[in-house]
PDB file of C-alpha atoms and ligand atoms in Angstrom:
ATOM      1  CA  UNK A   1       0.000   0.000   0.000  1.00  0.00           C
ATOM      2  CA  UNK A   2       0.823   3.346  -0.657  1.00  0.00           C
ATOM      3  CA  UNK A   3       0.496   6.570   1.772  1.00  0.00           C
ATOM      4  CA  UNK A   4      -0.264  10.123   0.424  1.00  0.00           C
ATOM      5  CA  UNK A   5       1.077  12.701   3.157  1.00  0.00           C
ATOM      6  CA  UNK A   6       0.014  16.259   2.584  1.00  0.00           C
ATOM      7  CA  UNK A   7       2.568  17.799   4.322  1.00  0.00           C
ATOM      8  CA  UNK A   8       1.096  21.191   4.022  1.00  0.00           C
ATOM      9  CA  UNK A   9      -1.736  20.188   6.751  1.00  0.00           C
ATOM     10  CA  UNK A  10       0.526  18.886   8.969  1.00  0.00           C
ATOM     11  CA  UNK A  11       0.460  21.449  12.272  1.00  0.00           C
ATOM     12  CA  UNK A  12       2.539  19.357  14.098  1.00  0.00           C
ATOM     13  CA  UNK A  13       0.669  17.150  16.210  1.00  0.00           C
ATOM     14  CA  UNK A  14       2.608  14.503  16.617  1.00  0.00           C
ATOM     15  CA  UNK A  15      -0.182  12.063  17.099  1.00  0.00           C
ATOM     16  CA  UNK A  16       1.215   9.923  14.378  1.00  0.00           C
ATOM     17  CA  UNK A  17       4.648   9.134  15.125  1.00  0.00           C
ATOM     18  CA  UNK A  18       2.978   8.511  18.909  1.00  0.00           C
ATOM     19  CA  UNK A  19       1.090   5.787  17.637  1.00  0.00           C
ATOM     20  CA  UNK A  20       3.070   4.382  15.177  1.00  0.00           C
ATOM     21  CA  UNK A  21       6.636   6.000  15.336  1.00  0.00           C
ATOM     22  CA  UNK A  22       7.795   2.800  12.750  1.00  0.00           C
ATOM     23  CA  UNK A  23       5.788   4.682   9.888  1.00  0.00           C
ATOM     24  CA  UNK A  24       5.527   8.330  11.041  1.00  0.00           C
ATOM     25  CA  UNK A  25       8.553  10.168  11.258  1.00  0.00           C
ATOM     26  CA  UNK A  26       8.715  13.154  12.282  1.00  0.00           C
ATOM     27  CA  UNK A  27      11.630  16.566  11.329  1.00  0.00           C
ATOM     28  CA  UNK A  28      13.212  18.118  13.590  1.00  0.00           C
ATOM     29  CA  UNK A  29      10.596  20.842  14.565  1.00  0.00           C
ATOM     30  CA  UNK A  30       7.679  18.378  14.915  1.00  0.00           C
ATOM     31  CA  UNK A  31       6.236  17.475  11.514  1.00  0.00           C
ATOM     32  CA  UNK A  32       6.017  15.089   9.242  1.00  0.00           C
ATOM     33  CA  UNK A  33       8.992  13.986   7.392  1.00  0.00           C
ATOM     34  CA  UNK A  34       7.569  10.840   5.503  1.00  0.00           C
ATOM     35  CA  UNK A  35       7.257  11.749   1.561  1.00  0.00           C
ATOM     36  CA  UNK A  36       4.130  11.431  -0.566  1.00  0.00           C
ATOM     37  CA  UNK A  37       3.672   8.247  -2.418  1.00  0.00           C
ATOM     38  CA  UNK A  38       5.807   6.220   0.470  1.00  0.00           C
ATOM     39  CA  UNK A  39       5.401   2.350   0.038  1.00  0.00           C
ATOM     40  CA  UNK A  40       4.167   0.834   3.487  1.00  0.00           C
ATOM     41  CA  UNK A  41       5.563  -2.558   4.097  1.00  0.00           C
ATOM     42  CA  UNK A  42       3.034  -4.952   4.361  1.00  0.00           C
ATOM     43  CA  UNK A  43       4.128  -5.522   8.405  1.00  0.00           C
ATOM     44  CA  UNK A  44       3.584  -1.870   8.967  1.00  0.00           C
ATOM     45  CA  UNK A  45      -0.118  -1.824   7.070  1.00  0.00           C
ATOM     46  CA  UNK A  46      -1.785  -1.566  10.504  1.00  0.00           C
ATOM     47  CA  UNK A  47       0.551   0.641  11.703  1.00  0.00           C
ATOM     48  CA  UNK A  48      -0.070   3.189   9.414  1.00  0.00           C
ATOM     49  CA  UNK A  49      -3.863   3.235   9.506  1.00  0.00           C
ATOM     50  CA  UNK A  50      -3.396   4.039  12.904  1.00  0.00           C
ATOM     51  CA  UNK A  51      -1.428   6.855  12.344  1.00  0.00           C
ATOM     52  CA  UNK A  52      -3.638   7.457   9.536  1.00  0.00           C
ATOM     53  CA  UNK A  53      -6.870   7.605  12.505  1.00  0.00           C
ATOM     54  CA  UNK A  54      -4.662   9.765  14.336  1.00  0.00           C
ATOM     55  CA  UNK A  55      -4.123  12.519  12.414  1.00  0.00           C
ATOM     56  CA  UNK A  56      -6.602  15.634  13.799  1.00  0.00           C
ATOM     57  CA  UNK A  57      -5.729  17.305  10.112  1.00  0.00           C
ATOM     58  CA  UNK A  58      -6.551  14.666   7.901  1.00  0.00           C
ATOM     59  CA  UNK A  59      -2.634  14.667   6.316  1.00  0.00           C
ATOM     60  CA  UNK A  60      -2.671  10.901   5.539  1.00  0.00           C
ATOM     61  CA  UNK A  61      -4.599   8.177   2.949  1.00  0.00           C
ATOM     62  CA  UNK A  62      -3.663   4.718   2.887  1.00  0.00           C
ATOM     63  CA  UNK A  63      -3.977   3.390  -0.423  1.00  0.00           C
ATOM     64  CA  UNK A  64      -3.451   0.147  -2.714  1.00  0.00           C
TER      65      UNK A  64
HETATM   66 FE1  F3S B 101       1.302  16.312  11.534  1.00  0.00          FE
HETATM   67 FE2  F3S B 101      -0.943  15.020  11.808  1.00  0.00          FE
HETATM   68 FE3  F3S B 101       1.266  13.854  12.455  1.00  0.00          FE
HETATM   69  S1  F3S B 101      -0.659  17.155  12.187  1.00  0.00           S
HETATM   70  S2  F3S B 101       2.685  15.451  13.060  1.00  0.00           S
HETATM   71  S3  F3S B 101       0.702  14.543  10.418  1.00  0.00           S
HETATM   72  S4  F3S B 101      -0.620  13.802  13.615  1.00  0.00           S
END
């Protein structure tokens, strides 16, 4: 699966990289550093669609 980040509506949270820190990395003020169009490995799937449910701002879709 693939995972769109808009990295424009990131503010920062953090929620993701909380909940799944494997998938969601984060820069070194806070936001997301994982590119658009990333490849999720098919042991971090659920990962991800937790961080995906975790994001207030909507940044993420998981998709095949
Ligand atoms: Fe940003 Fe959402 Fe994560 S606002 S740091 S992508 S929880």
């Amino acid at each position: 699966m693939k995972l769109t980040v808009d990295r424009t509506a990131c503010q920062g949270h953090g929620r993701c990289f909380a909940v799944a820190p494997e998938v969601f990395q984060l820069d070194d003020d806070g936001y997301i550093a994982v590119h658009d169009g990333t490849e999720v490995r098919e042991e971090d799937v659920a990962a991800a669609r937790r961080g995906v449910r975790a994001c207030p701002e909507r940044a993420f879709q998981l998709k095949d």
